[in-house]
Amino acid sequence: MLETALQALLIMLDPLRLGFMLVGIGVGIVIGILPGLGGMVGMSILLPFIFGMDPYTGIAMLLGMAAVIHTSDTFPSVLMGVPGSSGAQATILDGYPLAQKGEASRALGAAFFCSMLGGIIGGFILFLAIPIFRPLVLAFKSPELFMLSILGLSMVGILAGNAPTRGILAGALGLLLGAVGGAPAVPEYRYTFDMLYLYNGIPLAVLALGLFAFPELLDLLVERRSISKSEEARGGFVQGFKDVIREKVLVLWSATLGALVGFIPGLGGSVVNWINYGAAMQFCKNTENFGKGDIRGVIAPESGNNAKEGGALIPTLMFGIPGSGTTAILLGGLTLMGVQVGPRMVTDQLTLLLSIIWTLVLANIIGATLCLVLTKPMARICMIPAQKLVPFLLVILIMGSYQSSRHWGDIIVFFTIGLLGWVMKHLDWPRAPLLIGFVLAKSTERYLWISMSRYGFSWLLFPGVIIIGIAVILLLWGGYQLKKRSVKQIMAVEGGHQG
Amino acid sequence: MVPFAPGGGTDVTARALAPFFNKHLQGKPSVQVVNVAGGGSITGANTYELNRPHDGLHLIATSGSTHNPYLLGQTGVKYDLKKLTPILTIPQGAVIYVSPSIGYKEPKDLLKPAKPLVYAGVSATGWDVIMLLAWEVLGIEVKTVLGYEGRGPTRVAFEQGESNIDFQLASAYKAQVEPLVAAKKAIPIATQGMMKGGQLVRDPAFPELPTIRELHISMYGKEPSGPAWEAYKAFVGSNVTIAKPLWVHSDAPPEAIANLRAAAYALSVDPEFYEKAREALGGYGVFVGEDLEKTVRDIMAVPESVLEWVRKFLRDKYGVKSL
């Protein structure tokens, strides 16, 4: 195994292949920076060039791109409060406030460093999982997958913070919006009002951009300021590195959690960063500053979303089941190059499998380094006054949304959801639960439908279901305790002041 | 135009074909694949019919997901396959296999399996409709659970024991199921067969496996007949035989159509194509010319009474409401 690993590494270090990897990385960085574009766009751009390449070169390019999107997507999240891709939303919660305090470089430095580490850990987990791939995927049947979706939804409770009722309502609204379009399990269409555009449902990129990005831009304009509320750019990225090293345990288990969630088909990449953020809030000490600029609120999601690429490749390569749109296109690319995915990969194509892992590792390192170089110039963006910045950003956002279906419906949805997001922001309704509900709507319904059709009610007694169910209850109870504790703390402090 | 997102089966086939059309078409025009996804390919097909010039320079690649809604008359379909001329197609067969736990030794065992038959499928109006019709033709009881996300998950369901009878497309069967067969965890029992000259014949990629028609004969001693059987043949035609077709508008300039036909023929005898596009072909040959056009006309000529029967069948037995 070790010999093959070395051989695979030497193959990937071939100058021509490295060259194509750099092309992929370049494309990936640009796509990550431009809000609204995600892995699928990058794959679509690179796919036509694959035909005729040998698999190693093709993989270098495609995976080079996919690996670094979640590194560079931190730029817009931190600097502008706009998600660079669907995997970078949670980063905004603490990254953006840090930028507002003038600590953009620190946030970026920390994010890139832990993204790199997260990506490497993800690749490593992929490597470790090779012998247990199949039993692992086979262990999760429809009822267990349904329970995992419920687990994801229960994150809503934690992320709702001080307003659980609003959080649940927002989550329910998200579930409702997720129901628009084709039903996951039957050939029926809901809420399409006979518009063919809505047959596919509301595109995730448009929803995310509208919900999070639009309100920020609007407020920037209204308040007539630049993003950074203070003038100097304090705390360069070296400070960020030190933060990451100090929080190495957080990095390690965020990345592991990210890879694990990435591996479960149906949960999807956009949920990973929220789960990591919620988990960090649950298990870290002193979390009062989460949401106001705690660097750990950046480290947790950023380590996770790079690691998830490694996890998502497991079902893709072993079963030909893509975990996301990006991996679906990757599968197509592999077929074009004549690669057969499936159980035979471990035996017949071990070198290829290992070179995939090496690409993930190498691309993450190179990508993170390149992003670090870009930090200083990009951080200056925060200093630009709003009147100059916002029109430019708004155009980019609209173009980003339009990429989803290239239909004017994208733009209408973007503005509608944008207004909803703005209203929610100012009425203090949490928006993260809405997004989670939306993303998980289809999988939750699909797996519940299948579980009921197949097993009647008997699936409720499956051991896997019961274990996950207990985890959900613990998580919700823990969240409730946290809230009670923080309320008590606030009251104690106020009592102390008054006493 | 590919009415699907990039990376899917139709897209991969179109991209494999594109360079060879560039090579064989007169004038060597550059061939570009454009994806217009949406509505399960209905959006792209509508766009092709209504929004693209009928100049012979625009083609469309479709699949069963485009043909079935048309045949069934689903809402939203504005395209008419009868107004398109097929240029070439790559068939894609499917193999039906069962779990050893049902105690299968010969076709008659399907009537009294050791355990109730459970089938995991995707959608009643997709490729699965062939299987739903097959259960009717063979008169066997199968608990059908629809709603899985794709053929990959249904195969995983089989491995997990959530289902015990399944089918997979030829390429997936060879890659994923044959190892199971070797490990004695799956038994292939038939192929869906292929329509040729109005008859259901054996799948050329799996000549040793019988078809549904032969299973019926083995179980009942006579040929299958009736509306379910007519419907079965129609849908095998639309999904299997013309699995990945390339079409052009029939009212495009005749010289353009002639050029396309010639290029398709040249491609079908080009050894370089067979070598480079091996994966996309999945072991099948390319189907072109008069033969193809006649087959497609036959498929499109399904009597309305049969289609009405299928619509009623899907509405009553499987609760499909959008027909």
mmCIF file of N, CA, C and O in Angstrom, chain B residues 6-79:
data_model
loop_
_atom_site.group_PDB
_atom_site.id
_atom_site.type_symbol
_atom_site.label_atom_id
_atom_site.label_comp_id
_atom_site.label_asym_id
_atom_site.label_seq_id
_atom_site.Cartn_x
_atom_site.Cartn_y
_atom_site.Cartn_z
ATOM 1 N N PRO B 6 -24.572 19.183 -16.595
ATOM 2 C CA PRO B 6 -23.376 18.464 -17.061
ATOM 3 C C PRO B 6 -23.040 17.289 -16.171
ATOM 4 O O PRO B 6 -23.340 17.289 -14.983
ATOM 5 N N GLY B 7 -22.439 16.278 -16.722
ATOM 6 C CA GLY B 7 -21.950 15.140 -15.953
ATOM 7 C C GLY B 7 -22.853 13.928 -15.984
ATOM 8 O O GLY B 7 -22.432 12.824 -15.675
ATOM 9 N N GLY B 8 -24.114 14.091 -16.381
ATOM 10 C CA GLY B 8 -25.008 12.929 -16.417
ATOM 11 C C GLY B 8 -24.739 12.069 -17.639
ATOM 12 O O GLY B 8 -23.951 12.414 -18.506
ATOM 13 N N GLY B 9 -25.464 10.950 -17.738
ATOM 14 C CA GLY B 9 -25.230 9.997 -18.825
ATOM 15 C C GLY B 9 -25.391 10.614 -20.209
ATOM 16 O O GLY B 9 -24.567 10.400 -21.107
ATOM 17 N N THR B 10 -26.482 11.393 -20.375
ATOM 18 C CA THR B 10 -26.720 11.991 -21.692
ATOM 19 C C THR B 10 -25.626 12.985 -22.028
ATOM 20 O O THR B 10 -25.139 13.047 -23.164
ATOM 21 N N ASP B 11 -25.235 13.761 -21.049
ATOM 22 C CA ASP B 11 -24.197 14.770 -21.257
ATOM 23 C C ASP B 11 -22.877 14.111 -21.646
ATOM 24 O O ASP B 11 -22.207 14.542 -22.582
ATOM 25 N N VAL B 12 -22.522 13.063 -20.918
ATOM 26 C CA VAL B 12 -21.257 12.375 -21.207
ATOM 27 C C VAL B 12 -21.266 11.811 -22.622
ATOM 28 O O VAL B 12 -20.288 11.918 -23.364
ATOM 29 N N THR B 13 -22.391 11.234 -23.025
ATOM 30 C CA THR B 13 -22.489 10.692 -24.386
ATOM 31 C C THR B 13 -22.344 11.806 -25.414
ATOM 32 O O THR B 13 -21.596 11.676 -26.391
ATOM 33 N N ALA B 14 -23.071 12.903 -25.184
ATOM 34 C CA ALA B 14 -22.996 14.007 -26.151
ATOM 35 C C ALA B 14 -21.570 14.512 -26.280
ATOM 36 O O ALA B 14 -21.083 14.787 -27.381
ATOM 37 N N ARG B 15 -20.875 14.628 -25.148
ATOM 38 C CA ARG B 15 -19.498 15.130 -25.205
ATOM 39 C C ARG B 15 -18.559 14.139 -25.880
ATOM 40 O O ARG B 15 -17.589 14.531 -26.510
ATOM 41 N N ALA B 16 -18.880 12.846 -25.741
ATOM 42 C CA ALA B 16 -18.042 11.855 -26.424
ATOM 43 C C ALA B 16 -18.280 11.905 -27.924
ATOM 44 O O ALA B 16 -17.374 11.659 -28.718
ATOM 45 N N LEU B 17 -19.528 12.225 -28.316
ATOM 46 C CA LEU B 17 -19.852 12.264 -29.736
ATOM 47 C C LEU B 17 -19.348 13.530 -30.419
ATOM 48 O O LEU B 17 -18.978 13.516 -31.596
ATOM 49 N N ALA B 18 -19.330 14.634 -29.684
ATOM 50 C CA ALA B 18 -19.061 15.939 -30.297
ATOM 51 C C ALA B 18 -17.804 15.978 -31.169
ATOM 52 O O ALA B 18 -17.861 16.405 -32.322
ATOM 53 N N PRO B 19 -16.641 15.542 -30.659
ATOM 54 C CA PRO B 19 -15.446 15.643 -31.511
ATOM 55 C C PRO B 19 -15.538 14.828 -32.785
ATOM 56 O O PRO B 19 -14.933 15.171 -33.805
ATOM 57 N N PHE B 20 -16.332 13.726 -32.742
ATOM 58 C CA PHE B 20 -16.398 12.909 -33.945
ATOM 59 C C PHE B 20 -17.349 13.486 -34.979
ATOM 60 O O PHE B 20 -17.192 13.256 -36.177
ATOM 61 N N PHE B 21 -18.333 14.247 -34.502
ATOM 62 C CA PHE B 21 -19.153 14.959 -35.470
ATOM 63 C C PHE B 21 -18.333 16.056 -36.126
ATOM 64 O O PHE B 21 -18.416 16.310 -37.332
ATOM 65 N N ASN B 22 -17.494 16.707 -35.306
ATOM 66 C CA ASN B 22 -16.612 17.728 -35.875
ATOM 67 C C ASN B 22 -15.740 17.105 -36.959
ATOM 68 O O ASN B 22 -15.496 17.670 -38.006
ATOM 69 N N LYS B 23 -15.302 15.853 -36.708
ATOM 70 C CA LYS B 23 -14.390 15.199 -37.641
ATOM 71 C C LYS B 23 -15.090 14.821 -38.935
ATOM 72 O O LYS B 23 -14.541 14.945 -40.028
ATOM 73 N N HIS B 24 -16.348 14.332 -38.828
ATOM 74 C CA HIS B 24 -16.989 13.730 -39.997
ATOM 75 C C HIS B 24 -17.966 14.627 -40.728
ATOM 76 O O HIS B 24 -18.368 14.305 -41.844
ATOM 77 N N LEU B 25 -18.384 15.732 -40.116
ATOM 78 C CA LEU B 25 -19.334 16.596 -40.816
ATOM 79 C C LEU B 25 -18.600 17.372 -41.890
ATOM 80 O O LEU B 25 -17.464 17.800 -41.698
ATOM 81 N N GLN B 26 -19.285 17.606 -43.004
ATOM 82 C CA GLN B 26 -18.664 18.382 -44.069
ATOM 83 C C GLN B 26 -18.416 19.797 -43.597
ATOM 84 O O GLN B 26 -19.313 20.441 -43.052
ATOM 85 N N GLY B 27 -17.192 20.285 -43.852
ATOM 86 C CA GLY B 27 -16.892 21.638 -43.413
ATOM 87 C C GLY B 27 -16.277 21.662 -42.020
ATOM 88 O O GLY B 27 -15.868 22.700 -41.527
ATOM 89 N N LYS B 28 -16.234 20.474 -41.385
ATOM 90 C CA LYS B 28 -15.636 20.352 -40.056
ATOM 91 C C LYS B 28 -16.019 21.506 -39.117
ATOM 92 O O LYS B 28 -15.187 22.215 -38.586
ATOM 93 N N PRO B 29 -17.322 21.710 -38.902
ATOM 94 C CA PRO B 29 -17.727 22.796 -38.000
ATOM 95 C C PRO B 29 -17.380 22.436 -36.562
ATOM 96 O O PRO B 29 -17.310 21.251 -36.225
ATOM 97 N N SER B 30 -17.164 23.441 -35.731
ATOM 98 C CA SER B 30 -16.896 23.121 -34.331
ATOM 99 C C SER B 30 -18.223 22.775 -33.675
ATOM 100 O O SER B 30 -19.254 23.374 -33.944
ATOM 101 N N VAL B 31 -18.193 21.756 -32.843
ATOM 102 C CA VAL B 31 -19.412 21.254 -32.226
ATOM 103 C C VAL B 31 -19.359 21.557 -30.735
ATOM 104 O O VAL B 31 -18.421 21.153 -30.057
ATOM 105 N N GLN B 32 -20.344 22.267 -30.256
ATOM 106 C CA GLN B 32 -20.341 22.667 -28.835
ATOM 107 C C GLN B 32 -21.509 22.057 -28.108
ATOM 108 O O GLN B 32 -22.639 22.092 -28.603
ATOM 109 N N VAL B 33 -21.253 21.541 -26.931
ATOM 110 C CA VAL B 33 -22.330 21.011 -26.103
ATOM 111 C C VAL B 33 -22.811 22.118 -25.177
ATOM 112 O O VAL B 33 -22.034 22.714 -24.462
ATOM 113 N N VAL B 34 -24.118 22.395 -25.232
ATOM 114 C CA VAL B 34 -24.692 23.427 -24.369
ATOM 115 C C VAL B 34 -25.729 22.762 -23.467
ATOM 116 O O VAL B 34 -26.590 22.037 -23.944
ATOM 117 N N ASN B 35 -25.628 23.014 -22.167
ATOM 118 C CA ASN B 35 -26.570 22.392 -21.235
ATOM 119 C C ASN B 35 -27.698 23.347 -20.890
ATOM 120 O O ASN B 35 -27.451 24.484 -20.503
ATOM 121 N N VAL B 36 -28.932 22.892 -21.048
ATOM 122 C CA VAL B 36 -30.085 23.674 -20.590
ATOM 123 C C VAL B 36 -30.902 22.748 -19.702
ATOM 124 O O VAL B 36 -31.801 22.048 -20.158
ATOM 125 N N ALA B 37 -30.562 22.739 -18.420
ATOM 126 C CA ALA B 37 -31.208 21.777 -17.526
ATOM 127 C C ALA B 37 -32.500 22.349 -16.976
ATOM 128 O O ALA B 37 -32.710 23.548 -16.983
ATOM 129 N N GLY B 38 -33.338 21.480 -16.451
ATOM 130 C CA GLY B 38 -34.553 21.959 -15.822
ATOM 131 C C GLY B 38 -35.743 21.074 -16.131
ATOM 132 O O GLY B 38 -35.833 20.514 -17.217
ATOM 133 N N GLY B 39 -36.658 20.966 -15.147
ATOM 134 C CA GLY B 39 -37.900 20.236 -15.369
ATOM 135 C C GLY B 39 -37.691 18.815 -15.810
ATOM 136 O O GLY B 39 -38.527 18.264 -16.525
ATOM 137 N N GLY B 40 -36.585 18.200 -15.399
ATOM 138 C CA GLY B 40 -36.344 16.805 -15.781
ATOM 139 C C GLY B 40 -36.105 16.655 -17.272
ATOM 140 O O GLY B 40 -36.430 15.641 -17.861
ATOM 141 N N SER B 41 -35.577 17.655 -17.907
ATOM 142 C CA SER B 41 -35.245 17.734 -19.340
ATOM 143 C C SER B 41 -36.404 18.285 -20.165
ATOM 144 O O SER B 41 -36.249 18.533 -21.361
ATOM 145 N N ILE B 42 -37.553 18.502 -19.539
ATOM 146 C CA ILE B 42 -38.674 19.048 -20.298
ATOM 147 C C ILE B 42 -38.359 20.491 -20.739
ATOM 148 O O ILE B 42 -38.646 20.881 -21.877
ATOM 149 N N THR B 43 -37.728 21.246 -19.835
ATOM 150 C CA THR B 43 -37.408 22.643 -20.173
ATOM 151 C C THR B 43 -36.514 22.725 -21.399
ATOM 152 O O THR B 43 -36.786 23.479 -22.342
ATOM 153 N N GLY B 44 -35.437 21.949 -21.396
ATOM 154 C CA GLY B 44 -34.502 21.999 -22.516
ATOM 155 C C GLY B 44 -35.152 21.560 -23.817
ATOM 156 O O GLY B 44 -34.957 22.172 -24.867
ATOM 157 N N ALA B 45 -35.976 20.509 -23.738
ATOM 158 C CA ALA B 45 -36.619 20.017 -24.950
ATOM 159 C C ALA B 45 -37.601 21.057 -25.488
ATOM 160 O O ALA B 45 -37.678 21.288 -26.699
ATOM 161 N N ASN B 46 -38.334 21.702 -24.584
ATOM 162 C CA ASN B 46 -39.229 22.785 -25.029
ATOM 163 C C ASN B 46 -38.436 23.887 -25.702
ATOM 164 O O ASN B 46 -38.800 24.383 -26.766
ATOM 165 N N THR B 47 -37.319 24.274 -25.044
ATOM 166 C CA THR B 47 -36.482 25.346 -25.595
ATOM 167 C C THR B 47 -36.011 24.980 -26.993
ATOM 168 O O THR B 47 -36.026 25.807 -27.909
ATOM 169 N N TYR B 48 -35.593 23.723 -27.171
ATOM 170 C CA TYR B 48 -35.083 23.296 -28.476
ATOM 171 C C TYR B 48 -36.161 23.443 -29.541
ATOM 172 O O TYR B 48 -35.940 23.926 -30.644
ATOM 173 N N GLU B 49 -37.363 23.030 -29.198
ATOM 174 C CA GLU B 49 -38.444 23.042 -30.172
ATOM 175 C C GLU B 49 -38.872 24.469 -30.509
ATOM 176 O O GLU B 49 -39.075 24.814 -31.664
ATOM 177 N N LEU B 50 -38.997 25.302 -29.438
ATOM 178 C CA LEU B 50 -39.605 26.611 -29.643
ATOM 179 C C LEU B 50 -38.611 27.737 -29.821
ATOM 180 O O LEU B 50 -38.925 28.748 -30.420
ATOM 181 N N ASN B 51 -37.401 27.568 -29.254
ATOM 182 C CA ASN B 51 -36.484 28.694 -29.191
ATOM 183 C C ASN B 51 -35.173 28.513 -29.916
ATOM 184 O O ASN B 51 -34.243 29.274 -29.678
ATOM 185 N N ARG B 52 -35.063 27.481 -30.719
ATOM 186 C CA ARG B 52 -33.799 27.340 -31.428
ATOM 187 C C ARG B 52 -34.097 27.333 -32.919
ATOM 188 O O ARG B 52 -35.107 26.777 -33.346
ATOM 189 N N PRO B 53 -33.233 27.937 -33.734
ATOM 190 C CA PRO B 53 -33.526 27.969 -35.175
ATOM 191 C C PRO B 53 -33.520 26.570 -35.772
ATOM 192 O O PRO B 53 -32.688 25.738 -35.413
ATOM 193 N N HIS B 54 -34.449 26.345 -36.683
ATOM 194 C CA HIS B 54 -34.526 25.034 -37.326
ATOM 195 C C HIS B 54 -33.604 25.027 -38.536
ATOM 196 O O HIS B 54 -34.035 24.796 -39.658
ATOM 197 N N ASP B 55 -32.320 25.275 -38.299
ATOM 198 C CA ASP B 55 -31.407 25.448 -39.429
ATOM 199 C C ASP B 55 -30.468 24.278 -39.638
ATOM 200 O O ASP B 55 -29.535 24.363 -40.411
ATOM 201 N N GLY B 56 -30.710 23.189 -38.924
ATOM 202 C CA GLY B 56 -29.828 22.043 -39.108
ATOM 203 C C GLY B 56 -28.503 22.192 -38.396
ATOM 204 O O GLY B 56 -27.672 21.292 -38.428
ATOM 205 N N LEU B 57 -28.293 23.333 -37.751
ATOM 206 C CA LEU B 57 -27.042 23.510 -37.006
ATOM 207 C C LEU B 57 -27.255 23.292 -35.515
ATOM 208 O O LEU B 57 -26.327 23.377 -34.731
ATOM 209 N N HIS B 58 -28.525 23.036 -35.151
ATOM 210 C CA HIS B 58 -28.825 22.819 -33.744
ATOM 211 C C HIS B 58 -29.406 21.428 -33.588
ATOM 212 O O HIS B 58 -30.392 21.082 -34.226
ATOM 213 N N LEU B 59 -28.778 20.637 -32.701
ATOM 214 C CA LEU B 59 -29.248 19.282 -32.440
ATOM 215 C C LEU B 59 -29.628 19.168 -30.979
ATOM 216 O O LEU B 59 -29.273 20.023 -30.168
ATOM 217 N N ILE B 60 -30.339 18.095 -30.660
ATOM 218 C CA ILE B 60 -30.639 17.853 -29.252
ATOM 219 C C ILE B 60 -30.383 16.390 -28.912
ATOM 220 O O ILE B 60 -30.638 15.499 -29.727
ATOM 221 N N ALA B 61 -29.814 16.183 -27.735
ATOM 222 C CA ALA B 61 -29.586 14.824 -27.224
ATOM 223 C C ALA B 61 -30.597 14.577 -26.122
ATOM 224 O O ALA B 61 -30.708 15.361 -25.197
ATOM 225 N N THR B 62 -31.356 13.491 -26.214
ATOM 226 C CA THR B 62 -32.381 13.241 -25.205
ATOM 227 C C THR B 62 -32.170 11.873 -24.568
ATOM 228 O O THR B 62 -31.215 11.168 -24.880
ATOM 229 N N SER B 63 -33.078 11.524 -23.664
ATOM 230 C CA SER B 63 -33.036 10.196 -23.070
ATOM 231 C C SER B 63 -34.452 9.814 -22.691
ATOM 232 O O SER B 63 -35.385 10.560 -22.945
ATOM 233 N N GLY B 64 -34.616 8.665 -22.074
ATOM 234 C CA GLY B 64 -35.942 8.195 -21.668
ATOM 235 C C GLY B 64 -36.708 9.232 -20.866
ATOM 236 O O GLY B 64 -37.925 9.357 -20.979
ATOM 237 N N SER B 65 -35.964 10.031 -20.063
ATOM 238 C CA SER B 65 -36.656 11.044 -19.248
ATOM 239 C C SER B 65 -37.334 12.098 -20.096
ATOM 240 O O SER B 65 -38.195 12.825 -19.621
ATOM 241 N N THR B 66 -36.875 12.214 -21.363
ATOM 242 C CA THR B 66 -37.514 13.178 -22.251
ATOM 243 C C THR B 66 -38.643 12.495 -23.013
ATOM 244 O O THR B 66 -39.671 13.107 -23.315
ATOM 245 N N HIS B 67 -38.453 11.206 -23.351
ATOM 246 C CA HIS B 67 -39.443 10.515 -24.175
ATOM 247 C C HIS B 67 -40.685 10.149 -23.376
ATOM 248 O O HIS B 67 -41.808 10.259 -23.872
ATOM 249 N N ASN B 68 -40.481 9.648 -22.153
ATOM 250 C CA ASN B 68 -41.634 9.188 -21.373
ATOM 251 C C ASN B 68 -42.668 10.279 -21.123
ATOM 252 O O ASN B 68 -43.852 10.058 -21.344
ATOM 253 N N PRO B 69 -42.246 11.458 -20.637
ATOM 254 C CA PRO B 69 -43.271 12.501 -20.423
ATOM 255 C C PRO B 69 -44.022 12.831 -21.709
ATOM 256 O O PRO B 69 -45.211 13.142 -21.683
ATOM 257 N N TYR B 70 -43.312 12.756 -22.834
ATOM 258 C CA TYR B 70 -43.971 13.044 -24.105
ATOM 259 C C TYR B 70 -45.035 11.996 -24.404
ATOM 260 O O TYR B 70 -46.187 12.296 -24.728
ATOM 261 N N LEU B 71 -44.643 10.725 -24.268
ATOM 262 C CA LEU B 71 -45.589 9.651 -24.556
ATOM 263 C C LEU B 71 -46.781 9.692 -23.607
ATOM 264 O O LEU B 71 -47.922 9.462 -23.988
ATOM 265 N N LEU B 72 -46.497 10.003 -22.346
ATOM 266 C CA LEU B 72 -47.564 9.986 -21.351
ATOM 267 C C LEU B 72 -48.359 11.279 -21.325
ATOM 268 O O LEU B 72 -49.359 11.384 -20.633
ATOM 269 N N GLY B 73 -47.886 12.278 -22.073
ATOM 270 C CA GLY B 73 -48.622 13.529 -22.122
ATOM 271 C C GLY B 73 -48.590 14.294 -20.819
ATOM 272 O O GLY B 73 -49.586 14.867 -20.400
ATOM 273 N N GLN B 74 -47.429 14.329 -20.165
ATOM 274 C CA GLN B 74 -47.338 15.064 -18.907
ATOM 275 C C GLN B 74 -47.470 16.551 -19.133
ATOM 276 O O GLN B 74 -47.106 17.069 -20.203
ATOM 277 N N THR B 75 -48.008 17.236 -18.097
ATOM 278 C CA THR B 75 -48.158 18.699 -18.225
ATOM 279 C C THR B 75 -46.795 19.346 -18.365
ATOM 280 O O THR B 75 -45.835 18.939 -17.724
ATOM 281 N N GLY B 76 -46.730 20.360 -19.196
ATOM 282 C CA GLY B 76 -45.473 21.081 -19.365
ATOM 283 C C GLY B 76 -44.763 20.705 -20.643
ATOM 284 O O GLY B 76 -43.910 21.441 -21.125
ATOM 285 N N VAL B 77 -45.128 19.552 -21.205
ATOM 286 C CA VAL B 77 -44.466 19.123 -22.435
ATOM 287 C C VAL B 77 -45.003 19.928 -23.610
ATOM 288 O O VAL B 77 -46.179 19.863 -23.936
ATOM 289 N N LYS B 78 -44.111 20.702 -24.235
ATOM 290 C CA LYS B 78 -44.559 21.472 -25.408
ATOM 291 C C LYS B 78 -43.846 20.995 -26.669
ATOM 292 O O LYS B 78 -44.017 21.561 -27.731
ATOM 293 N N TYR B 79 -42.973 19.983 -26.525
ATOM 294 C CA TYR B 79 -42.219 19.527 -27.685
ATOM 295 C C TYR B 79 -42.916 18.321 -28.294
ATOM 296 O O TYR B 79 -43.687 17.630 -27.639
#
